């Protein structure tokens, strides 16, 4: 049995739509449809029911799913152990991280890593959804979290700080210190009128308007003068159009971890990337911990 067919079968069983499975596999949706149809024809059984809202496993498909998962674990484990013995500073390296770290902090360091290790082909996969390193969806994960998965190994690098920001123009038209009711918060994706992050702020009674559940979009909204935004200091303090809203004190926010799978920790290019990025983060310590505010 062709392992590639089983890999496509597993992706479709997990994602339940051809388009989503194709996106995860990096192939066209027509390739997924064609391979699944041919796989079912070769087996002489139907693995999926085609429903209007997606693909659903048949009883035989459910049975195959269990066997395919065990095979996938064995194949991935073998690949990780082989890669774990790789002492060469060359080859592909896939790293996943949130967009705010890549775009607002680490891009010069990623460039410097590429210049220092020209034989390592670095791929940066931007995602807020955790990739499964056990399934080789990525080799290294840089994550903003307080509770990293137990099955991964790595280190906590730093705890970054956050503060409240608004545009210079917005603060020229509103006076949060003397008229706190005149300001509004730019909301995240919570639905309560005064979520915890507002109640614990310096402006607990200010209204919350709008919802934008992405830090990069929050940053753009604050710069455009929509209202107050709670942002990481490494984002807000580097924007000339933004100021910290008085009293302007930074507060600890989230931890940043660099993680990999146990089987890959000895791989030369994985180890080189982790060490390089750990040093890069610490080189940004003052900015990350909120000691470099705009004036």
PDB file of C-alpha atoms in Angstrom:
ATOM      1  CA  UNK A   1       0.000   0.000   0.000  1.00  0.00           C
ATOM      2  CA  UNK A   2       1.326   3.418  -1.014  1.00  0.00           C
ATOM      3  CA  UNK A   3       2.155   5.468   2.109  1.00  0.00           C
ATOM      4  CA  UNK A   4       1.459   8.641   0.157  1.00  0.00           C
ATOM      5  CA  UNK A   5      -2.158   7.531  -0.310  1.00  0.00           C
ATOM      6  CA  UNK A   6      -2.473   6.906   3.417  1.00  0.00           C
ATOM      7  CA  UNK A   7      -0.993  10.326   4.149  1.00  0.00           C
ATOM      8  CA  UNK A   8      -3.616  11.983   1.938  1.00  0.00           C
ATOM      9  CA  UNK A   9      -6.332   9.806   3.474  1.00  0.00           C
ATOM     10  CA  UNK A  10      -5.312  10.898   6.988  1.00  0.00           C
ATOM     11  CA  UNK A  11      -5.232  14.575   6.032  1.00  0.00           C
ATOM     12  CA  UNK A  12      -8.738  14.419   4.576  1.00  0.00           C
ATOM     13  CA  UNK A  13     -10.049  12.422   7.537  1.00  0.00           C
ATOM     14  CA  UNK A  14      -8.739  15.082   9.920  1.00  0.00           C
ATOM     15  CA  UNK A  15      -9.697  18.183   7.947  1.00  0.00           C
ATOM     16  CA  UNK A  16     -12.969  16.845   6.476  1.00  0.00           C
ATOM     17  CA  UNK A  17     -12.761  19.064   3.392  1.00  0.00           C
ATOM     18  CA  UNK A  18     -10.660  18.602   0.277  1.00  0.00           C
ATOM     19  CA  UNK A  19      -9.544  22.229   0.251  1.00  0.00           C
ATOM     20  CA  UNK A  20      -8.332  22.194   3.869  1.00  0.00           C
ATOM     21  CA  UNK A  21      -6.541  18.866   3.404  1.00  0.00           C
ATOM     22  CA  UNK A  22      -4.865  20.154   0.248  1.00  0.00           C
ATOM     23  CA  UNK A  23      -3.712  23.295   2.057  1.00  0.00           C
ATOM     24  CA  UNK A  24      -2.106  21.266   4.828  1.00  0.00           C
ATOM     25  CA  UNK A  25      -0.391  18.948   2.357  1.00  0.00           C
ATOM     26  CA  UNK A  26       0.756  21.705   0.017  1.00  0.00           C
ATOM     27  CA  UNK A  27      -0.959  20.205  -3.050  1.00  0.00           C
ATOM     28  CA  UNK A  28      -3.935  21.177  -5.189  1.00  0.00           C
ATOM     29  CA  UNK A  29      -7.452  20.174  -4.118  1.00  0.00           C
ATOM     30  CA  UNK A  30      -7.878  18.295  -7.400  1.00  0.00           C
ATOM     31  CA  UNK A  31      -4.860  16.147  -6.461  1.00  0.00           C
ATOM     32  CA  UNK A  32      -6.495  15.182  -3.159  1.00  0.00           C
ATOM     33  CA  UNK A  33      -9.823  14.336  -4.822  1.00  0.00           C
ATOM     34  CA  UNK A  34      -8.173  12.319  -7.576  1.00  0.00           C
ATOM     35  CA  UNK A  35      -5.900  10.367  -5.223  1.00  0.00           C
ATOM     36  CA  UNK A  36      -8.729   9.527  -2.807  1.00  0.00           C
ATOM     37  CA  UNK A  37     -10.992   8.368  -5.650  1.00  0.00           C
ATOM     38  CA  UNK A  38      -8.205   6.172  -7.039  1.00  0.00           C
ATOM     39  CA  UNK A  39      -7.380   4.842  -3.553  1.00  0.00           C
ATOM     40  CA  UNK A  40     -10.990   3.790  -2.980  1.00  0.00           C
ATOM     41  CA  UNK A  41     -11.108   2.172  -6.415  1.00  0.00           C
ATOM     42  CA  UNK A  42      -7.928   0.200  -5.744  1.00  0.00           C
ATOM     43  CA  UNK A  43      -9.256  -0.994  -2.370  1.00  0.00           C
ATOM     44  CA  UNK A  44     -12.710  -1.741  -3.691  1.00  0.00           C
ATOM     45  CA  UNK A  45     -14.362   0.015  -0.748  1.00  0.00           C
ATOM     46  CA  UNK A  46     -15.670   3.489   0.025  1.00  0.00           C
ATOM     47  CA  UNK A  47     -13.649   5.310   2.689  1.00  0.00           C
ATOM     48  CA  UNK A  48     -15.689   8.525   2.807  1.00  0.00           C
ATOM     49  CA  UNK A  49     -19.257   9.637   2.423  1.00  0.00           C
ATOM     50  CA  UNK A  50     -19.372  12.813   0.333  1.00  0.00           C
ATOM     51  CA  UNK A  51     -21.766  15.151   2.130  1.00  0.00           C
ATOM     52  CA  UNK A  52     -22.608  18.799   1.354  1.00  0.00           C
ATOM     53  CA  UNK A  53     -20.561  20.047   4.321  1.00  0.00           C
ATOM     54  CA  UNK A  54     -17.575  17.774   3.834  1.00  0.00           C
ATOM     55  CA  UNK A  55     -16.184  14.241   3.850  1.00  0.00           C
ATOM     56  CA  UNK A  56     -17.242  11.829   6.619  1.00  0.00           C
ATOM     57  CA  UNK A  57     -15.539   8.495   7.247  1.00  0.00           C
ATOM     58  CA  UNK A  58     -17.470   5.307   6.535  1.00  0.00           C
ATOM     59  CA  UNK A  59     -17.219   2.435   9.069  1.00  0.00           C
ATOM     60  CA  UNK A  60     -14.420   0.922   6.971  1.00  0.00           C
ATOM     61  CA  UNK A  61     -12.754   4.330   6.820  1.00  0.00           C
ATOM     62  CA  UNK A  62     -12.942   4.606  10.623  1.00  0.00           C
ATOM     63  CA  UNK A  63     -11.233   1.217  10.925  1.00  0.00           C
ATOM     64  CA  UNK A  64      -8.525   2.226   8.455  1.00  0.00           C
ATOM     65  CA  UNK A  65      -8.044   5.505  10.328  1.00  0.00           C
ATOM     66  CA  UNK A  66      -6.833   3.669  13.433  1.00  0.00           C
ATOM     67  CA  UNK A  67      -4.360   1.557  11.488  1.00  0.00           C
ATOM     68  CA  UNK A  68      -3.150   4.528   9.428  1.00  0.00           C
ATOM     69  CA  UNK A  69      -2.529   6.558  12.579  1.00  0.00           C
ATOM     70  CA  UNK A  70      -0.312   3.833  14.032  1.00  0.00           C
ATOM     71  CA  UNK A  71       1.594   3.612  10.764  1.00  0.00           C
ATOM     72  CA  UNK A  72       1.943   7.398  10.657  1.00  0.00           C
ATOM     73  CA  UNK A  73       3.396   7.441  14.170  1.00  0.00           C
ATOM     74  CA  UNK A  74       5.936   4.785  13.175  1.00  0.00           C
ATOM     75  CA  UNK A  75       6.964   6.534   9.956  1.00  0.00           C
ATOM     76  CA  UNK A  76       7.222   9.951  11.616  1.00  0.00           C
ATOM     77  CA  UNK A  77       9.171   8.487  14.511  1.00  0.00           C
ATOM     78  CA  UNK A  78      11.626   6.858  12.121  1.00  0.00           C
ATOM     79  CA  UNK A  79      12.029  10.126  10.170  1.00  0.00           C
ATOM     80  CA  UNK A  80      12.652  12.084  13.371  1.00  0.00           C
ATOM     81  CA  UNK A  81      15.238   9.593  14.628  1.00  0.00           C
ATOM     82  CA  UNK A  82      17.075   9.642  11.311  1.00  0.00           C
ATOM     83  CA  UNK A  83      16.986  13.444  11.200  1.00  0.00           C
ATOM     84  CA  UNK A  84      18.089  13.547  14.834  1.00  0.00           C
ATOM     85  CA  UNK A  85      21.399  11.975  13.842  1.00  0.00           C
ATOM     86  CA  UNK A  86      22.044  14.612  11.157  1.00  0.00           C
ATOM     87  CA  UNK A  87      25.208  16.495  12.106  1.00  0.00           C
ATOM     88  CA  UNK A  88      25.290  18.627   8.961  1.00  0.00           C
ATOM     89  CA  UNK A  89      24.594  22.362   9.051  1.00  0.00           C
ATOM     90  CA  UNK A  90      22.638  22.123   5.834  1.00  0.00           C
ATOM     91  CA  UNK A  91      19.236  21.087   4.582  1.00  0.00           C
ATOM     92  CA  UNK A  92      15.656  22.226   5.113  1.00  0.00           C
ATOM     93  CA  UNK A  93      14.488  23.723   8.405  1.00  0.00           C
ATOM     94  CA  UNK A  94      10.802  24.562   8.948  1.00  0.00           C
ATOM     95  CA  UNK A  95      10.027  26.953  11.801  1.00  0.00           C
ATOM     96  CA  UNK A  96       6.577  28.070  12.945  1.00  0.00           C
ATOM     97  CA  UNK A  97       5.873  31.282  14.863  1.00  0.00           C
ATOM     98  CA  UNK A  98       3.190  34.012  15.176  1.00  0.00           C
ATOM     99  CA  UNK A  99       3.292  36.839  12.663  1.00  0.00           C
ATOM    100  CA  UNK A 100       3.912  39.518  15.299  1.00  0.00           C
ATOM    101  CA  UNK A 101       7.240  37.937  16.277  1.00  0.00           C
ATOM    102  CA  UNK A 102       8.383  37.470  12.690  1.00  0.00           C
ATOM    103  CA  UNK A 103       7.309  40.874  11.387  1.00  0.00           C
ATOM    104  CA  UNK A 104       7.838  43.153  14.388  1.00  0.00           C
ATOM    105  CA  UNK A 105      10.867  41.660  16.123  1.00  0.00           C
ATOM    106  CA  UNK A 106      12.819  38.820  14.534  1.00  0.00           C
ATOM    107  CA  UNK A 107      13.039  39.526  10.798  1.00  0.00           C
ATOM    108  CA  UNK A 108      16.555  41.070  10.964  1.00  0.00           C
ATOM    109  CA  UNK A 109      17.655  38.092  13.059  1.00  0.00           C
ATOM    110  CA  UNK A 110      16.165  35.610  10.580  1.00  0.00           C
ATOM    111  CA  UNK A 111      18.112  37.365   7.830  1.00  0.00           C
ATOM    112  CA  UNK A 112      21.269  37.200   9.937  1.00  0.00           C
ATOM    113  CA  UNK A 113      20.730  33.480  10.565  1.00  0.00           C
ATOM    114  CA  UNK A 114      20.454  32.864   6.825  1.00  0.00           C
ATOM    115  CA  UNK A 115      23.675  34.754   6.222  1.00  0.00           C
ATOM    116  CA  UNK A 116      25.465  32.826   8.970  1.00  0.00           C
ATOM    117  CA  UNK A 117      24.204  29.435   7.735  1.00  0.00           C
ATOM    118  CA  UNK A 118      23.808  29.747   3.955  1.00  0.00           C
ATOM    119  CA  UNK A 119      23.373  25.995   3.478  1.00  0.00           C
ATOM    120  CA  UNK A 120      20.303  25.837   5.721  1.00  0.00           C
ATOM    121  CA  UNK A 121      17.121  26.504   3.761  1.00  0.00           C
ATOM    122  CA  UNK A 122      14.870  28.207   6.313  1.00  0.00           C
ATOM    123  CA  UNK A 123      11.088  28.112   5.896  1.00  0.00           C
ATOM    124  CA  UNK A 124       9.008  30.271   8.252  1.00  0.00           C
ATOM    125  CA  UNK A 125       5.407  29.095   8.654  1.00  0.00           C
ATOM    126  CA  UNK A 126       3.239  31.798  10.232  1.00  0.00           C
ATOM    127  CA  UNK A 127       0.453  30.388  12.374  1.00  0.00           C
ATOM    128  CA  UNK A 128      -1.500  31.011  15.566  1.00  0.00           C
ATOM    129  CA  UNK A 129      -2.664  27.384  15.483  1.00  0.00           C
ATOM    130  CA  UNK A 130      -0.041  25.104  17.068  1.00  0.00           C
ATOM    131  CA  UNK A 131       1.670  22.877  14.528  1.00  0.00           C
ATOM    132  CA  UNK A 132       2.139  19.222  15.452  1.00  0.00           C
ATOM    133  CA  UNK A 133       5.898  18.731  15.676  1.00  0.00           C
ATOM    134  CA  UNK A 134       5.357  15.026  16.278  1.00  0.00           C
ATOM    135  CA  UNK A 135       3.862  14.765  12.795  1.00  0.00           C
ATOM    136  CA  UNK A 136       6.750  16.791  11.316  1.00  0.00           C
ATOM    137  CA  UNK A 137       4.538  19.783  10.512  1.00  0.00           C
ATOM    138  CA  UNK A 138       7.507  21.848  11.665  1.00  0.00           C
ATOM    139  CA  UNK A 139      10.971  21.245  13.098  1.00  0.00           C
ATOM    140  CA  UNK A 140      11.026  24.171  15.561  1.00  0.00           C
ATOM    141  CA  UNK A 141       8.229  26.203  17.130  1.00  0.00           C
ATOM    142  CA  UNK A 142       8.583  29.660  18.650  1.00  0.00           C
ATOM    143  CA  UNK A 143       5.473  30.009  20.787  1.00  0.00           C
ATOM    144  CA  UNK A 144       3.884  32.607  23.024  1.00  0.00           C
ATOM    145  CA  UNK A 145       2.510  30.512  25.857  1.00  0.00           C
ATOM    146  CA  UNK A 146       2.553  29.861  29.582  1.00  0.00           C
ATOM    147  CA  UNK A 147       2.088  26.115  29.214  1.00  0.00           C
ATOM    148  CA  UNK A 148       4.128  24.458  26.431  1.00  0.00           C
ATOM    149  CA  UNK A 149       3.215  20.865  25.471  1.00  0.00           C
ATOM    150  CA  UNK A 150       4.883  18.215  27.596  1.00  0.00           C
ATOM    151  CA  UNK A 151       5.960  16.175  24.564  1.00  0.00           C
ATOM    152  CA  UNK A 152       8.209  18.998  23.308  1.00  0.00           C
ATOM    153  CA  UNK A 153      11.602  20.066  24.624  1.00  0.00           C
ATOM    154  CA  UNK A 154      13.157  23.508  24.640  1.00  0.00           C
ATOM    155  CA  UNK A 155      13.481  26.540  26.807  1.00  0.00           C
ATOM    156  CA  UNK A 156      11.637  29.558  28.035  1.00  0.00           C
ATOM    157  CA  UNK A 157      13.532  32.538  26.637  1.00  0.00           C
ATOM    158  CA  UNK A 158      11.880  35.569  28.185  1.00  0.00           C
ATOM    159  CA  UNK A 159       8.617  37.044  29.440  1.00  0.00           C
ATOM    160  CA  UNK A 160       7.626  40.001  27.304  1.00  0.00           C
ATOM    161  CA  UNK A 161       5.826  43.069  28.660  1.00  0.00           C
ATOM    162  CA  UNK A 162       2.756  44.873  27.393  1.00  0.00           C
ATOM    163  CA  UNK A 163       1.342  48.366  27.839  1.00  0.00           C
ATOM    164  CA  UNK A 164      -1.558  50.511  26.670  1.00  0.00           C
ATOM    165  CA  UNK A 165      -1.012  52.512  23.485  1.00  0.00           C
ATOM    166  CA  UNK A 166      -2.856  55.077  21.392  1.00  0.00           C
ATOM    167  CA  UNK A 167      -1.928  57.296  18.483  1.00  0.00           C
ATOM    168  CA  UNK A 168      -0.521  60.760  19.058  1.00  0.00           C
ATOM    169  CA  UNK A 169      -3.519  62.207  17.228  1.00  0.00           C
ATOM    170  CA  UNK A 170      -5.974  60.263  19.391  1.00  0.00           C
ATOM    171  CA  UNK A 171      -4.310  61.460  22.588  1.00  0.00           C
ATOM    172  CA  UNK A 172      -4.377  65.046  21.335  1.00  0.00           C
ATOM    173  CA  UNK A 173      -8.169  64.755  21.098  1.00  0.00           C
ATOM    174  CA  UNK A 174      -8.775  62.739  24.285  1.00  0.00           C
ATOM    175  CA  UNK A 175      -7.447  63.109  27.813  1.00  0.00           C
ATOM    176  CA  UNK A 176      -7.401  59.697  29.499  1.00  0.00           C
ATOM    177  CA  UNK A 177      -5.842  61.040  32.716  1.00  0.00           C
ATOM    178  CA  UNK A 178      -8.448  63.731  33.414  1.00  0.00           C
ATOM    179  CA  UNK A 179     -11.368  62.453  31.347  1.00  0.00           C
ATOM    180  CA  UNK A 180     -11.074  58.643  31.346  1.00  0.00           C
ATOM    181  CA  UNK A 181     -14.659  58.238  30.142  1.00  0.00           C
ATOM    182  CA  UNK A 182     -13.729  59.954  26.885  1.00  0.00           C
ATOM    183  CA  UNK A 183     -11.595  57.052  25.645  1.00  0.00           C
ATOM    184  CA  UNK A 184     -12.567  53.673  24.231  1.00  0.00           C
ATOM    185  CA  UNK A 185     -10.746  50.366  24.016  1.00  0.00           C
ATOM    186  CA  UNK A 186     -10.236  48.471  20.777  1.00  0.00           C
ATOM    187  CA  UNK A 187     -11.721  45.093  21.653  1.00  0.00           C
ATOM    188  CA  UNK A 188     -10.367  41.607  21.050  1.00  0.00           C
ATOM    189  CA  UNK A 189     -12.594  38.582  20.454  1.00  0.00           C
ATOM    190  CA  UNK A 190     -14.172  38.443  23.906  1.00  0.00           C
ATOM    191  CA  UNK A 191     -17.873  39.200  24.086  1.00  0.00           C
ATOM    192  CA  UNK A 192     -18.205  40.630  27.594  1.00  0.00           C
ATOM    193  CA  UNK A 193     -18.614  44.363  28.095  1.00  0.00           C
ATOM    194  CA  UNK A 194     -15.615  44.738  30.434  1.00  0.00           C
ATOM    195  CA  UNK A 195     -13.282  41.738  30.025  1.00  0.00           C
ATOM    196  CA  UNK A 196     -10.551  40.988  32.557  1.00  0.00           C
ATOM    197  CA  UNK A 197      -7.815  42.813  30.649  1.00  0.00           C
ATOM    198  CA  UNK A 198      -9.934  45.986  30.785  1.00  0.00           C
ATOM    199  CA  UNK A 199     -10.898  45.613  34.465  1.00  0.00           C
ATOM    200  CA  UNK A 200      -7.245  45.221  35.413  1.00  0.00           C
ATOM    201  CA  UNK A 201      -6.097  48.195  33.308  1.00  0.00           C
ATOM    202  CA  UNK A 202      -5.744  51.857  34.259  1.00  0.00           C
ATOM    203  CA  UNK A 203      -9.066  52.551  32.518  1.00  0.00           C
ATOM    204  CA  UNK A 204     -11.450  49.872  33.824  1.00  0.00           C
ATOM    205  CA  UNK A 205     -14.609  51.856  33.049  1.00  0.00           C
ATOM    206  CA  UNK A 206     -13.787  52.818  29.464  1.00  0.00           C
ATOM    207  CA  UNK A 207     -16.097  51.265  26.891  1.00  0.00           C
ATOM    208  CA  UNK A 208     -14.971  48.528  24.506  1.00  0.00           C
ATOM    209  CA  UNK A 209     -15.861  48.951  20.847  1.00  0.00           C
ATOM    210  CA  UNK A 210     -15.145  46.690  17.922  1.00  0.00           C
ATOM    211  CA  UNK A 211     -13.355  43.335  17.939  1.00  0.00           C
ATOM    212  CA  UNK A 212     -10.052  42.567  16.265  1.00  0.00           C
ATOM    213  CA  UNK A 213      -8.480  39.280  17.308  1.00  0.00           C
ATOM    214  CA  UNK A 214      -5.030  39.789  15.806  1.00  0.00           C
ATOM    215  CA  UNK A 215      -2.213  41.844  17.311  1.00  0.00           C
ATOM    216  CA  UNK A 216      -1.042  43.160  13.946  1.00  0.00           C
ATOM    217  CA  UNK A 217      -4.561  44.409  13.184  1.00  0.00           C
ATOM    218  CA  UNK A 218      -4.857  45.884  16.694  1.00  0.00           C
ATOM    219  CA  UNK A 219      -1.631  47.765  16.025  1.00  0.00           C
ATOM    220  CA  UNK A 220      -2.937  49.134  12.719  1.00  0.00           C
ATOM    221  CA  UNK A 221      -6.230  50.171  14.336  1.00  0.00           C
ATOM    222  CA  UNK A 222      -4.435  52.023  17.143  1.00  0.00           C
ATOM    223  CA  UNK A 223      -2.194  53.831  14.662  1.00  0.00           C
ATOM    224  CA  UNK A 224      -5.287  54.870  12.694  1.00  0.00           C
ATOM    225  CA  UNK A 225      -6.778  56.461  15.840  1.00  0.00           C
ATOM    226  CA  UNK A 226      -9.512  53.964  16.683  1.00  0.00           C
ATOM    227  CA  UNK A 227      -8.780  53.988  20.420  1.00  0.00           C
ATOM    228  CA  UNK A 228      -6.661  52.375  23.121  1.00  0.00           C
ATOM    229  CA  UNK A 229      -4.925  49.072  22.472  1.00  0.00           C
ATOM    230  CA  UNK A 230      -3.152  46.696  24.836  1.00  0.00           C
ATOM    231  CA  UNK A 231      -0.038  45.705  22.870  1.00  0.00           C
ATOM    232  CA  UNK A 232       3.331  44.047  23.435  1.00  0.00           C
ATOM    233  CA  UNK A 233       5.944  46.705  24.126  1.00  0.00           C
ATOM    234  CA  UNK A 234       8.152  45.339  21.347  1.00  0.00           C
ATOM    235  CA  UNK A 235       5.368  46.327  18.944  1.00  0.00           C
ATOM    236  CA  UNK A 236       4.104  49.592  20.420  1.00  0.00           C
ATOM    237  CA  UNK A 237       7.435  51.130  21.408  1.00  0.00           C
ATOM    238  CA  UNK A 238       8.853  50.884  17.880  1.00  0.00           C
ATOM    239  CA  UNK A 239       6.001  52.840  16.280  1.00  0.00           C
ATOM    240  CA  UNK A 240       6.589  56.597  15.966  1.00  0.00           C
ATOM    241  CA  UNK A 241       2.833  57.199  15.619  1.00  0.00           C
ATOM    242  CA  UNK A 242       2.041  55.552  18.961  1.00  0.00           C
ATOM    243  CA  UNK A 243       2.559  56.606  22.558  1.00  0.00           C
ATOM    244  CA  UNK A 244       2.043  54.761  25.794  1.00  0.00           C
ATOM    245  CA  UNK A 245      -1.097  55.996  27.471  1.00  0.00           C
ATOM    246  CA  UNK A 246      -0.289  57.475  30.915  1.00  0.00           C
ATOM    247  CA  UNK A 247       0.723  56.187  33.380  1.00  0.00           C
ATOM    248  CA  UNK A 248       2.483  54.075  30.755  1.00  0.00           C
ATOM    249  CA  UNK A 249       3.814  51.339  33.038  1.00  0.00           C
ATOM    250  CA  UNK A 250       4.667  48.034  31.353  1.00  0.00           C
ATOM    251  CA  UNK A 251       3.381  44.805  32.888  1.00  0.00           C
ATOM    252  CA  UNK A 252       4.477  41.181  32.350  1.00  0.00           C
ATOM    253  CA  UNK A 253       2.394  39.474  29.701  1.00  0.00           C
ATOM    254  CA  UNK A 254       3.327  36.092  28.173  1.00  0.00           C
ATOM    255  CA  UNK A 255       6.338  33.800  27.991  1.00  0.00           C
ATOM    256  CA  UNK A 256       8.210  33.114  24.767  1.00  0.00           C
ATOM    257  CA  UNK A 257       9.463  29.554  24.270  1.00  0.00           C
ATOM    258  CA  UNK A 258      11.614  27.906  21.589  1.00  0.00           C
ATOM    259  CA  UNK A 259      10.611  24.254  21.244  1.00  0.00           C
ATOM    260  CA  UNK A 260      11.383  21.162  19.205  1.00  0.00           C
ATOM    261  CA  UNK A 261      10.668  17.441  19.355  1.00  0.00           C
ATOM    262  CA  UNK A 262      12.805  15.261  21.605  1.00  0.00           C
ATOM    263  CA  UNK A 263      14.026  13.271  18.582  1.00  0.00           C
ATOM    264  CA  UNK A 264      15.294  16.439  16.848  1.00  0.00           C
ATOM    265  CA  UNK A 265      17.112  18.151  19.704  1.00  0.00           C
ATOM    266  CA  UNK A 266      20.527  16.847  18.571  1.00  0.00           C
ATOM    267  CA  UNK A 267      20.043  17.739  14.886  1.00  0.00           C
ATOM    268  CA  UNK A 268      22.778  20.218  14.038  1.00  0.00           C
ATOM    269  CA  UNK A 269      20.648  22.720  12.132  1.00  0.00           C
ATOM    270  CA  UNK A 270      17.880  22.590  14.746  1.00  0.00           C
ATOM    271  CA  UNK A 271      20.373  23.182  17.544  1.00  0.00           C
ATOM    272  CA  UNK A 272      22.058  26.001  15.596  1.00  0.00           C
ATOM    273  CA  UNK A 273      18.739  27.767  15.016  1.00  0.00           C
ATOM    274  CA  UNK A 274      17.592  27.453  18.640  1.00  0.00           C
ATOM    275  CA  UNK A 275      20.889  28.802  20.000  1.00  0.00           C
ATOM    276  CA  UNK A 276      20.985  31.636  17.452  1.00  0.00           C
ATOM    277  CA  UNK A 277      17.407  32.746  18.146  1.00  0.00           C
ATOM    278  CA  UNK A 278      17.798  32.482  21.918  1.00  0.00           C
ATOM    279  CA  UNK A 279      20.717  34.915  21.709  1.00  0.00           C
ATOM    280  CA  UNK A 280      18.671  37.156  19.386  1.00  0.00           C
ATOM    281  CA  UNK A 281      15.783  37.340  21.842  1.00  0.00           C
ATOM    282  CA  UNK A 282      18.096  38.210  24.706  1.00  0.00           C
ATOM    283  CA  UNK A 283      19.653  40.917  22.555  1.00  0.00           C
ATOM    284  CA  UNK A 284      16.178  42.487  22.452  1.00  0.00           C
ATOM    285  CA  UNK A 285      15.658  42.174  26.219  1.00  0.00           C
ATOM    286  CA  UNK A 286      15.167  45.880  26.953  1.00  0.00           C
ATOM    287  CA  UNK A 287      12.625  46.229  24.162  1.00  0.00           C
ATOM    288  CA  UNK A 288      10.795  43.027  25.112  1.00  0.00           C
ATOM    289  CA  UNK A 289      10.604  43.959  28.786  1.00  0.00           C
ATOM    290  CA  UNK A 290       9.354  47.466  28.069  1.00  0.00           C
ATOM    291  CA  UNK A 291      12.380  49.583  28.938  1.00  0.00           C
ATOM    292  CA  UNK A 292      12.564  51.466  25.625  1.00  0.00           C
ATOM    293  CA  UNK A 293       9.351  53.519  25.343  1.00  0.00           C
ATOM    294  CA  UNK A 294       8.805  56.095  22.624  1.00  0.00           C
ATOM    295  CA  UNK A 295       9.052  59.726  23.736  1.00  0.00           C
TER     296      UNK A 295
END
